[in-house]
């Protein structure tokens, strides 16, 4: 069979697949069952993939990456049996945005709620999706996420509910955005832990629904079709097929390991209606800024010239880009599935247009009447100064001059079993020196390392002030997407420069602040959050950039852990937990 005929055949198959998907959605757009149990078995294994035309050993679920989407109705129970078929790596999967109320042991955080699952073993996660919205899952072991172990979770409202989704649309689709490195995460982690320090660098490709395109010519004369092949159908651009005249809800999730993105569709505006599972006061935009760990829903009307196709693109923002934009085809049916648009891909916004990014953050507010209002006062304020530091010559990220690390014994097990010698019992610092110059690198040295935690009064209201500062590089302050496990928080406000308690508190939005689980901290700025510590346990709060988390950019919040059930045997097996396996007594 000739190459041309093979490609034509593949194209016809993909067209038929898209048409069948459309017909399925026409017949039954939203699952109808309520309170069902979804039981999955996921085989996690190494697989060679050509996501950007370059051959890379990725980590797949049941042979695919990104992994399978989870579709459920509010109130459904999800059971996932994770079989670790990796030869030399442990696995832990975090259900990002799922609060795990009553199922704290299924949060999937190595070193916090469980010992990661060893090769050859199976771990079962069980939890309830108690709210409609768009969420995600991903590895929470080392820097493993960037190898492709991630996917999306879509939770629908039950049919017939008195208050349905308040924004009309015809079809519901999802888009996973990610960045892609060719080096394996262990090599990159070793570079981060070296003297001299070696930064991971920018990703080789940007992916839309697991597809990108790497310039194989950059490999030089050593390149061959086995290593990098631009004609490989596996790396043809992703296709977003639409029927003219219809309205589409696109659930967009960012699973990047480093990059912040702008997403746009040529010739089409987007109406933002959901953020991290919370309805948004709708606003129209030409591009969506999205940071690692965030999810959004946007509505797009397919009302442009239907005789041609258009580009959907992502580009890097808030960092000087060294990666080509990611491309997908916005395909008007029945145009050819892989008919390239007649135009060049339009450039996204400038990477250093900080004002535009901050303005969009300020625009995102909760839909009035649909979201619980925040408490008007707080019981406690914790200020976290974000800095890059060194410890004995090693580069680290720190909060209030403390770089955190996870102990060998998971925190929640240590708390339940009263093992007091496995993490630092000294309270974590809750503020920094008021004369600290956030624009200087002079004090960004000699941090300390700790496994300390913040202990909160159960059901108390807590404010978090995230304060950004300079890195170890002059005139550089990086954007940090912060993610909280086990809770949502109200985003009270953003600001530039140093937070001023006398004047900035009065600027808080207490009327209709958005509730989210992930939020950006902009360069040389501050972000103010409020949450109720009403979910018993101990929960990570961390930068969602893989390398920053690896380098210590995290804190732990404990409240009401005595109310959590005893740890299952399956969660143990590392550190001091070994002594409790099979009902043995402490040594």
Tab-separated table of C-alpha atoms in Angstrom, residues 54-489:
chain	number	residue	atom	x	y	z
A	54	UNK	CA	9.599	12.115	18.293
A	55	UNK	CA	9.858	8.632	19.781
A	56	UNK	CA	9.702	8.840	23.562
A	57	UNK	CA	9.155	6.294	26.314
A	58	UNK	CA	5.956	7.561	27.925
A	59	UNK	CA	3.769	6.264	30.746
A	60	UNK	CA	0.350	5.180	29.538
A	61	UNK	CA	-2.912	3.934	31.031
A	62	UNK	CA	-4.299	0.938	29.182
A	63	UNK	CA	-1.907	1.781	26.364
A	64	UNK	CA	-2.921	5.416	25.820
A	65	UNK	CA	-1.677	8.849	26.841
A	66	UNK	CA	-3.293	11.140	27.761
A	67	UNK	CA	-5.160	8.550	29.769
A	68	UNK	CA	-8.856	7.684	29.419
A	69	UNK	CA	-11.413	10.351	30.293
A	70	UNK	CA	-13.691	9.668	33.256
A	71	UNK	CA	-17.361	10.504	32.567
A	72	UNK	CA	-19.714	10.547	35.550
A	73	UNK	CA	-22.857	12.149	36.954
A	74	UNK	CA	-22.857	14.146	40.172
A	75	UNK	CA	-23.169	11.693	43.073
A	76	UNK	CA	-21.592	8.760	41.239
A	77	UNK	CA	-18.922	6.619	42.904
A	78	UNK	CA	-15.642	6.107	41.080
A	79	UNK	CA	-13.522	3.025	41.751
A	80	UNK	CA	-10.173	2.824	39.978
A	81	UNK	CA	-7.965	-0.236	40.367
A	82	UNK	CA	-4.479	0.964	39.394
A	83	UNK	CA	-2.161	-1.868	38.360
A	84	UNK	CA	1.465	-0.739	38.367
A	85	UNK	CA	3.185	-2.514	35.481
A	86	UNK	CA	6.140	-0.143	35.498
A	87	UNK	CA	9.393	-1.968	35.987
A	88	UNK	CA	11.275	0.452	38.237
A	89	UNK	CA	8.836	3.192	39.291
A	90	UNK	CA	6.188	3.559	41.938
A	91	UNK	CA	2.832	5.173	41.126
A	92	UNK	CA	0.377	7.444	42.925
A	93	UNK	CA	-2.549	9.148	41.160
A	94	UNK	CA	-4.129	12.334	42.475
A	95	UNK	CA	-7.747	13.208	41.611
A	96	UNK	CA	-7.250	16.908	41.170
A	97	UNK	CA	-10.293	18.989	42.197
A	98	UNK	CA	-12.046	16.071	43.923
A	99	UNK	CA	-12.223	17.090	47.595
A	100	UNK	CA	-12.250	13.513	48.941
A	101	UNK	CA	-14.754	14.320	51.683
A	102	UNK	CA	-14.890	11.127	53.741
A	103	UNK	CA	-12.404	9.397	51.410
A	104	UNK	CA	-9.190	11.122	52.475
A	105	UNK	CA	-7.116	7.977	51.906
A	106	UNK	CA	-7.866	8.160	48.163
A	107	UNK	CA	-6.355	11.600	47.569
A	108	UNK	CA	-3.443	9.891	45.834
A	109	UNK	CA	-0.535	11.903	47.221
A	110	UNK	CA	2.666	10.007	47.841
A	111	UNK	CA	4.132	11.005	51.192
A	112	UNK	CA	0.890	12.543	52.466
A	113	UNK	CA	-1.963	10.013	52.342
A	114	UNK	CA	-0.265	6.911	50.983
A	115	UNK	CA	2.920	5.083	50.169
A	116	UNK	CA	3.167	5.015	46.384
A	117	UNK	CA	2.200	1.738	44.725
A	118	UNK	CA	5.209	-0.420	43.956
A	119	UNK	CA	5.798	-2.232	40.619
A	120	UNK	CA	3.629	-5.321	40.354
A	121	UNK	CA	1.127	-4.140	42.963
A	122	UNK	CA	-2.443	-2.837	42.633
A	123	UNK	CA	-3.979	0.080	44.534
A	124	UNK	CA	-7.709	0.823	44.576
A	125	UNK	CA	-8.991	4.401	44.762
A	126	UNK	CA	-12.635	4.978	45.686
A	127	UNK	CA	-14.364	8.348	45.892
A	128	UNK	CA	-17.591	10.208	45.077
A	129	UNK	CA	-17.804	12.975	42.492
A	130	UNK	CA	-20.056	15.218	44.541
A	131	UNK	CA	-20.100	18.292	42.280
A	132	UNK	CA	-20.594	18.808	38.556
A	133	UNK	CA	-17.733	20.388	36.670
A	134	UNK	CA	-14.404	19.787	35.007
A	135	UNK	CA	-11.541	18.178	36.905
A	136	UNK	CA	-8.444	16.131	36.151
A	137	UNK	CA	-6.212	13.353	37.397
A	138	UNK	CA	-2.458	12.963	37.238
A	139	UNK	CA	0.519	11.254	38.790
A	140	UNK	CA	1.616	12.601	42.153
A	141	UNK	CA	4.893	10.726	42.436
A	142	UNK	CA	8.154	12.587	41.857
A	143	UNK	CA	8.121	14.332	38.457
A	144	UNK	CA	6.265	11.468	36.787
A	145	UNK	CA	3.301	13.516	35.587
A	146	UNK	CA	5.243	14.944	32.665
A	147	UNK	CA	5.662	11.444	31.200
A	148	UNK	CA	1.997	11.475	30.186
A	149	UNK	CA	0.260	9.957	33.226
A	150	UNK	CA	-2.760	12.259	33.280
A	151	UNK	CA	-6.297	12.748	32.007
A	152	UNK	CA	-9.581	14.616	32.450
A	153	UNK	CA	-12.633	14.054	34.671
A	154	UNK	CA	-16.008	15.303	33.423
A	155	UNK	CA	-18.876	15.384	35.906
A	156	UNK	CA	-22.379	16.085	34.557
A	157	UNK	CA	-25.541	17.268	36.258
A	158	UNK	CA	-28.222	14.597	36.596
A	159	UNK	CA	-30.945	14.806	33.984
A	160	UNK	CA	-34.099	16.473	35.195
A	161	UNK	CA	-32.401	18.456	37.954
A	162	UNK	CA	-34.435	21.633	38.665
A	163	UNK	CA	-31.423	23.916	38.109
A	164	UNK	CA	-29.554	22.690	35.028
A	165	UNK	CA	-26.328	24.131	33.685
A	166	UNK	CA	-27.262	27.805	33.240
A	167	UNK	CA	-25.637	28.292	29.831
A	168	UNK	CA	-27.201	26.648	26.748
A	169	UNK	CA	-25.055	24.683	24.317
A	170	UNK	CA	-25.478	21.769	21.898
A	171	UNK	CA	-22.349	19.647	22.335
A	172	UNK	CA	-19.842	18.980	25.090
A	173	UNK	CA	-16.167	18.309	24.296
A	174	UNK	CA	-12.871	18.475	26.151
A	175	UNK	CA	-9.378	19.716	25.355
A	176	UNK	CA	-6.256	18.670	27.258
A	177	UNK	CA	-3.303	21.047	26.998
A	178	UNK	CA	0.176	19.908	27.982
A	179	UNK	CA	3.861	20.443	27.357
A	180	UNK	CA	6.210	17.674	26.326
A	181	UNK	CA	9.856	16.978	27.162
A	182	UNK	CA	12.046	14.430	25.409
A	183	UNK	CA	14.294	13.777	28.393
A	184	UNK	CA	12.937	11.426	31.029
A	185	UNK	CA	11.924	12.953	34.381
A	186	UNK	CA	14.632	11.145	36.335
A	187	UNK	CA	17.363	12.774	34.284
A	188	UNK	CA	15.740	16.156	34.731
A	189	UNK	CA	15.283	15.603	38.480
A	190	UNK	CA	18.972	14.711	38.763
A	191	UNK	CA	19.871	17.981	37.048
A	192	UNK	CA	17.725	19.942	39.511
A	193	UNK	CA	19.491	18.210	42.400
A	194	UNK	CA	23.018	18.801	41.113
A	195	UNK	CA	25.831	21.190	41.912
A	196	UNK	CA	26.118	23.130	39.707
A	197	UNK	CA	22.362	23.511	39.293
A	198	UNK	CA	21.001	22.578	35.854
A	199	UNK	CA	17.571	23.933	34.968
A	200	UNK	CA	15.168	21.654	33.061
A	201	UNK	CA	14.838	24.150	30.211
A	202	UNK	CA	11.805	24.776	28.063
A	203	UNK	CA	9.710	21.888	26.688
A	204	UNK	CA	10.338	20.555	23.202
A	205	UNK	CA	6.670	20.672	22.176
A	206	UNK	CA	3.221	21.880	23.170
A	207	UNK	CA	0.414	19.345	22.874
A	208	UNK	CA	-3.313	19.735	22.227
A	209	UNK	CA	-5.182	16.541	23.090
A	210	UNK	CA	-1.895	14.678	23.111
A	211	UNK	CA	-0.678	15.809	19.686
A	212	UNK	CA	2.090	18.188	18.698
A	213	UNK	CA	4.868	18.525	16.151
A	214	UNK	CA	8.599	18.618	16.815
A	215	UNK	CA	10.999	19.867	14.163
A	216	UNK	CA	12.895	16.661	13.423
A	217	UNK	CA	15.586	18.574	11.521
A	218	UNK	CA	16.836	19.878	14.870
A	219	UNK	CA	18.219	16.405	15.508
A	220	UNK	CA	20.716	16.917	12.684
A	221	UNK	CA	22.129	14.190	10.514
A	222	UNK	CA	21.600	11.557	13.207
A	223	UNK	CA	17.813	11.737	12.821
A	224	UNK	CA	16.046	8.806	11.208
A	225	UNK	CA	12.416	7.928	10.630
A	226	UNK	CA	12.424	5.536	13.565
A	227	UNK	CA	13.376	8.305	16.004
A	228	UNK	CA	11.458	11.237	14.507
A	229	UNK	CA	9.036	11.097	11.599
A	230	UNK	CA	6.876	14.052	10.632
A	231	UNK	CA	4.702	11.785	8.468
A	232	UNK	CA	3.682	9.581	11.378
A	233	UNK	CA	-0.159	9.751	11.639
A	234	UNK	CA	0.182	9.621	15.452
A	235	UNK	CA	1.374	13.226	15.457
A	236	UNK	CA	-1.014	14.739	12.927
A	237	UNK	CA	-2.660	17.815	14.513
A	238	UNK	CA	-5.578	17.187	16.817
A	239	UNK	CA	-8.944	17.977	15.219
A	240	UNK	CA	-11.880	19.758	16.842
A	241	UNK	CA	-14.853	18.979	14.584
A	242	UNK	CA	-17.945	21.201	14.713
A	243	UNK	CA	-21.300	21.349	12.947
A	244	UNK	CA	-22.026	24.803	11.478
A	245	UNK	CA	-24.408	26.875	13.561
A	246	UNK	CA	-24.035	24.870	16.777
A	247	UNK	CA	-22.720	25.988	20.171
A	248	UNK	CA	-19.951	23.936	21.756
A	249	UNK	CA	-18.895	23.697	25.362
A	250	UNK	CA	-15.149	23.028	25.508
A	251	UNK	CA	-13.834	21.849	28.848
A	252	UNK	CA	-10.173	22.872	28.820
A	253	UNK	CA	-7.653	21.398	31.261
A	254	UNK	CA	-3.996	22.350	31.608
A	255	UNK	CA	-1.782	19.417	32.581
A	256	UNK	CA	1.490	21.177	31.841
A	257	UNK	CA	4.587	20.465	33.889
A	258	UNK	CA	6.017	23.978	33.450
A	259	UNK	CA	4.270	26.188	30.920
A	260	UNK	CA	1.512	28.760	31.280
A	261	UNK	CA	-0.590	29.056	28.125
A	262	UNK	CA	-2.807	31.262	26.072
A	263	UNK	CA	-5.398	29.274	24.104
A	264	UNK	CA	-7.277	30.739	21.139
A	265	UNK	CA	-9.342	29.672	18.115
A	266	UNK	CA	-8.776	31.630	14.933
A	267	UNK	CA	-11.754	33.825	14.044
A	268	UNK	CA	-13.834	32.714	17.027
A	269	UNK	CA	-14.436	34.322	20.401
A	270	UNK	CA	-14.953	32.315	23.569
A	271	UNK	CA	-17.374	32.850	26.436
A	272	UNK	CA	-15.910	31.681	29.742
A	273	UNK	CA	-18.597	30.023	31.913
A	274	UNK	CA	-16.828	27.658	34.348
A	275	UNK	CA	-13.576	27.625	36.300
A	276	UNK	CA	-12.458	24.610	38.373
A	277	UNK	CA	-16.053	23.403	38.708
A	278	UNK	CA	-17.544	26.809	39.611
A	279	UNK	CA	-19.926	28.763	37.370
A	280	UNK	CA	-18.475	32.077	36.196
A	281	UNK	CA	-20.155	35.381	35.445
A	282	UNK	CA	-19.807	34.895	31.683
A	283	UNK	CA	-17.374	37.075	29.803
A	284	UNK	CA	-16.217	37.050	26.200
A	285	UNK	CA	-12.542	36.820	25.298
A	286	UNK	CA	-10.429	36.166	22.227
A	287	UNK	CA	-7.952	34.099	24.210
A	288	UNK	CA	-7.953	32.154	27.453
A	289	UNK	CA	-4.988	32.343	29.804
A	290	UNK	CA	-4.685	29.028	31.611
A	291	UNK	CA	-2.125	27.878	34.153
A	292	UNK	CA	-1.007	24.382	35.134
A	293	UNK	CA	-3.702	22.629	37.163
A	294	UNK	CA	-6.574	24.869	36.048
A	295	UNK	CA	-9.731	23.858	34.201
A	296	UNK	CA	-12.196	26.074	32.367
A	297	UNK	CA	-15.325	25.693	30.271
A	298	UNK	CA	-15.793	28.021	27.332
A	299	UNK	CA	-18.661	28.282	24.868
A	300	UNK	CA	-17.795	28.630	21.185
A	301	UNK	CA	-20.330	29.329	18.420
A	302	UNK	CA	-19.536	27.639	15.106
A	303	UNK	CA	-20.817	30.555	13.050
A	304	UNK	CA	-17.857	31.428	10.802
A	305	UNK	CA	-17.461	30.545	7.102
A	306	UNK	CA	-18.155	26.776	7.059
A	307	UNK	CA	-16.349	26.144	3.772
A	308	UNK	CA	-12.931	26.356	5.411
A	309	UNK	CA	-11.166	25.217	8.572
A	310	UNK	CA	-9.453	27.324	11.241
A	311	UNK	CA	-6.481	27.044	13.603
A	312	UNK	CA	-6.701	26.434	17.329
A	313	UNK	CA	-3.408	27.340	18.982
A	314	UNK	CA	-1.593	27.522	22.305
A	315	UNK	CA	1.466	29.600	23.050
A	316	UNK	CA	3.651	30.031	26.117
A	317	UNK	CA	3.113	33.102	28.292
A	318	UNK	CA	4.855	34.482	31.399
A	319	UNK	CA	8.146	32.826	30.312
A	320	UNK	CA	10.322	33.772	27.362
A	321	UNK	CA	9.268	30.970	24.976
A	322	UNK	CA	11.672	28.596	23.283
A	323	UNK	CA	8.965	26.177	22.131
A	324	UNK	CA	6.878	26.439	18.935
A	325	UNK	CA	3.168	27.072	19.379
A	326	UNK	CA	0.888	24.058	19.641
A	327	UNK	CA	-1.588	23.636	16.773
A	328	UNK	CA	-4.939	21.912	16.232
A	329	UNK	CA	-7.470	22.088	13.395
A	330	UNK	CA	-10.878	23.604	14.118
A	331	UNK	CA	-12.751	21.560	11.517
A	332	UNK	CA	-16.136	22.571	10.096
A	333	UNK	CA	-17.978	19.385	9.125
A	334	UNK	CA	-18.135	18.121	6.404
A	335	UNK	CA	-14.781	19.641	5.392
A	336	UNK	CA	-11.931	17.197	5.067
A	337	UNK	CA	-10.799	16.013	8.484
A	338	UNK	CA	-7.216	17.112	7.881
A	339	UNK	CA	-7.813	20.055	5.597
A	340	UNK	CA	-5.327	22.656	6.761
A	341	UNK	CA	-6.667	26.193	7.154
A	342	UNK	CA	-5.728	28.541	4.294
A	343	UNK	CA	-4.070	30.977	6.704
A	344	UNK	CA	-0.906	30.896	8.768
A	345	UNK	CA	-1.519	30.064	12.445
A	346	UNK	CA	-2.207	33.391	14.157
A	347	UNK	CA	0.234	34.376	16.899
A	348	UNK	CA	-1.065	34.453	20.444
A	349	UNK	CA	-0.561	37.361	22.835
A	350	UNK	CA	2.929	38.466	23.782
A	351	UNK	CA	4.537	36.252	26.413
A	352	UNK	CA	5.365	39.257	28.633
A	353	UNK	CA	1.980	41.006	28.468
A	354	UNK	CA	1.519	40.746	32.233
A	355	UNK	CA	-1.223	43.371	32.396
A	356	UNK	CA	-3.504	41.345	30.117
A	357	UNK	CA	-3.042	38.223	32.210
A	358	UNK	CA	-3.759	40.002	35.485
A	359	UNK	CA	-6.843	41.683	34.006
A	360	UNK	CA	-8.267	38.311	32.993
A	361	UNK	CA	-7.627	36.946	36.493
A	362	UNK	CA	-9.505	39.924	37.953
A	363	UNK	CA	-12.396	39.385	35.514
A	364	UNK	CA	-13.121	35.839	36.703
A	365	UNK	CA	-15.926	36.079	39.261
A	366	UNK	CA	-18.536	33.624	40.487
A	367	UNK	CA	-21.980	33.590	38.917
A	368	UNK	CA	-24.148	35.416	41.427
A	369	UNK	CA	-26.638	33.263	43.257
A	370	UNK	CA	-24.872	30.030	42.287
A	371	UNK	CA	-21.899	30.027	44.664
A	372	UNK	CA	-21.698	30.243	48.438
A	373	UNK	CA	-20.455	33.611	49.642
A	374	UNK	CA	-17.268	33.667	51.711
A	375	UNK	CA	-17.222	34.427	55.441
A	376	UNK	CA	-16.820	38.169	55.963
A	377	UNK	CA	-14.028	37.729	58.501
A	378	UNK	CA	-11.184	35.313	59.008
A	379	UNK	CA	-9.789	33.476	62.038
A	380	UNK	CA	-6.193	33.305	60.840
A	381	UNK	CA	-3.917	34.841	58.233
A	382	UNK	CA	-0.926	32.962	56.806
A	383	UNK	CA	1.423	34.884	54.554
A	384	UNK	CA	3.660	32.812	52.263
A	385	UNK	CA	6.620	34.582	50.662
A	386	UNK	CA	7.630	32.731	47.476
A	387	UNK	CA	11.384	32.818	46.908
A	388	UNK	CA	14.099	30.868	45.170
A	389	UNK	CA	16.986	30.075	47.496
A	390	UNK	CA	20.018	27.896	48.025
A	391	UNK	CA	20.677	25.357	50.749
A	392	UNK	CA	24.326	24.276	50.981
A	393	UNK	CA	24.759	25.180	47.317
A	394	UNK	CA	21.619	23.372	46.087
A	395	UNK	CA	18.884	25.424	44.454
A	396	UNK	CA	15.516	25.243	46.200
A	397	UNK	CA	12.148	27.009	46.281
A	398	UNK	CA	11.021	28.253	49.672
A	399	UNK	CA	8.084	29.706	51.596
A	400	UNK	CA	9.116	32.187	54.268
A	401	UNK	CA	12.708	30.984	53.825
A	402	UNK	CA	11.766	27.337	54.442
A	403	UNK	CA	11.955	24.740	51.683
A	404	UNK	CA	9.655	21.826	52.382
A	405	UNK	CA	10.108	18.145	51.631
A	406	UNK	CA	7.944	15.067	52.068
A	407	UNK	CA	8.962	12.557	54.749
A	408	UNK	CA	9.479	8.852	54.119
A	409	UNK	CA	6.424	8.149	56.270
A	410	UNK	CA	3.180	9.700	54.909
A	411	UNK	CA	1.935	12.517	57.123
A	412	UNK	CA	-1.624	11.316	57.614
A	413	UNK	CA	-0.498	7.828	58.656
A	414	UNK	CA	2.038	9.338	61.050
A	415	UNK	CA	-0.691	11.488	62.619
A	416	UNK	CA	-3.162	8.597	62.919
A	417	UNK	CA	-0.553	6.255	64.378
A	418	UNK	CA	1.009	8.904	66.655
A	419	UNK	CA	4.450	8.537	65.086
A	420	UNK	CA	5.980	11.818	66.159
A	421	UNK	CA	9.591	11.375	65.058
A	422	UNK	CA	9.104	11.175	61.271
A	423	UNK	CA	8.438	14.851	60.547
A	424	UNK	CA	9.409	18.163	62.116
A	425	UNK	CA	7.019	19.056	64.941
A	426	UNK	CA	8.068	22.723	64.917
A	427	UNK	CA	5.260	24.853	63.441
A	428	UNK	CA	5.921	26.146	59.936
A	429	UNK	CA	6.512	29.931	59.756
A	430	UNK	CA	3.444	32.014	58.872
A	431	UNK	CA	5.001	35.321	57.872
A	432	UNK	CA	8.219	36.967	56.750
A	433	UNK	CA	10.223	40.027	57.711
A	434	UNK	CA	8.239	43.174	56.833
A	435	UNK	CA	11.369	44.892	55.467
A	436	UNK	CA	12.002	42.160	52.895
A	437	UNK	CA	12.665	43.591	49.426
A	438	UNK	CA	10.726	41.450	46.930
A	439	UNK	CA	12.629	42.997	44.005
A	440	UNK	CA	16.094	42.051	45.280
A	441	UNK	CA	18.110	38.818	45.138
A	442	UNK	CA	20.314	39.832	48.070
A	443	UNK	CA	18.450	37.766	50.689
A	444	UNK	CA	17.582	34.781	48.491
A	445	UNK	CA	20.246	32.539	50.001
A	446	UNK	CA	20.700	30.121	52.864
A	447	UNK	CA	17.168	28.852	53.337
A	448	UNK	CA	16.434	25.940	55.627
A	449	UNK	CA	14.791	22.606	54.835
A	450	UNK	CA	11.909	21.207	56.862
A	451	UNK	CA	9.043	18.723	56.972
A	452	UNK	CA	7.003	21.021	59.265
A	453	UNK	CA	3.247	21.603	58.844
A	454	UNK	CA	0.577	24.209	59.597
A	455	UNK	CA	-1.970	22.997	62.176
A	456	UNK	CA	-5.367	24.655	61.745
A	457	UNK	CA	-8.420	24.681	64.008
A	458	UNK	CA	-11.029	22.465	62.395
A	459	UNK	CA	-13.807	24.412	60.640
A	460	UNK	CA	-11.937	27.688	61.083
A	461	UNK	CA	-11.638	30.287	58.318
A	462	UNK	CA	-8.121	30.821	57.020
A	463	UNK	CA	-6.701	33.493	54.716
A	464	UNK	CA	-3.627	32.760	52.625
A	465	UNK	CA	-1.622	35.651	51.189
A	466	UNK	CA	0.733	34.438	48.469
A	467	UNK	CA	3.503	36.977	47.951
A	468	UNK	CA	5.791	36.708	44.937
A	469	UNK	CA	9.382	37.921	44.858
A	470	UNK	CA	12.538	37.832	42.769
A	471	UNK	CA	14.215	34.545	41.855
A	472	UNK	CA	17.959	33.949	42.053
A	473	UNK	CA	18.143	35.682	38.662
A	474	UNK	CA	18.108	39.474	38.646
A	475	UNK	CA	14.888	41.138	37.407
A	476	UNK	CA	12.994	37.852	37.230
A	477	UNK	CA	9.856	36.791	39.088
A	478	UNK	CA	8.106	33.632	37.910
A	479	UNK	CA	4.397	32.903	37.725
A	480	UNK	CA	3.314	30.153	40.148
A	481	UNK	CA	-0.006	28.264	39.887
A	482	UNK	CA	-0.925	27.189	43.440
A	483	UNK	CA	-3.154	24.145	44.042
A	484	UNK	CA	-4.911	23.145	47.275
A	485	UNK	CA	-5.912	19.532	47.919
A	486	UNK	CA	-9.120	18.653	49.759
A	487	UNK	CA	-10.752	22.086	49.497
A	488	UNK	CA	-11.841	24.900	47.245
A	489	UNK	CA	-10.936	28.454	48.177
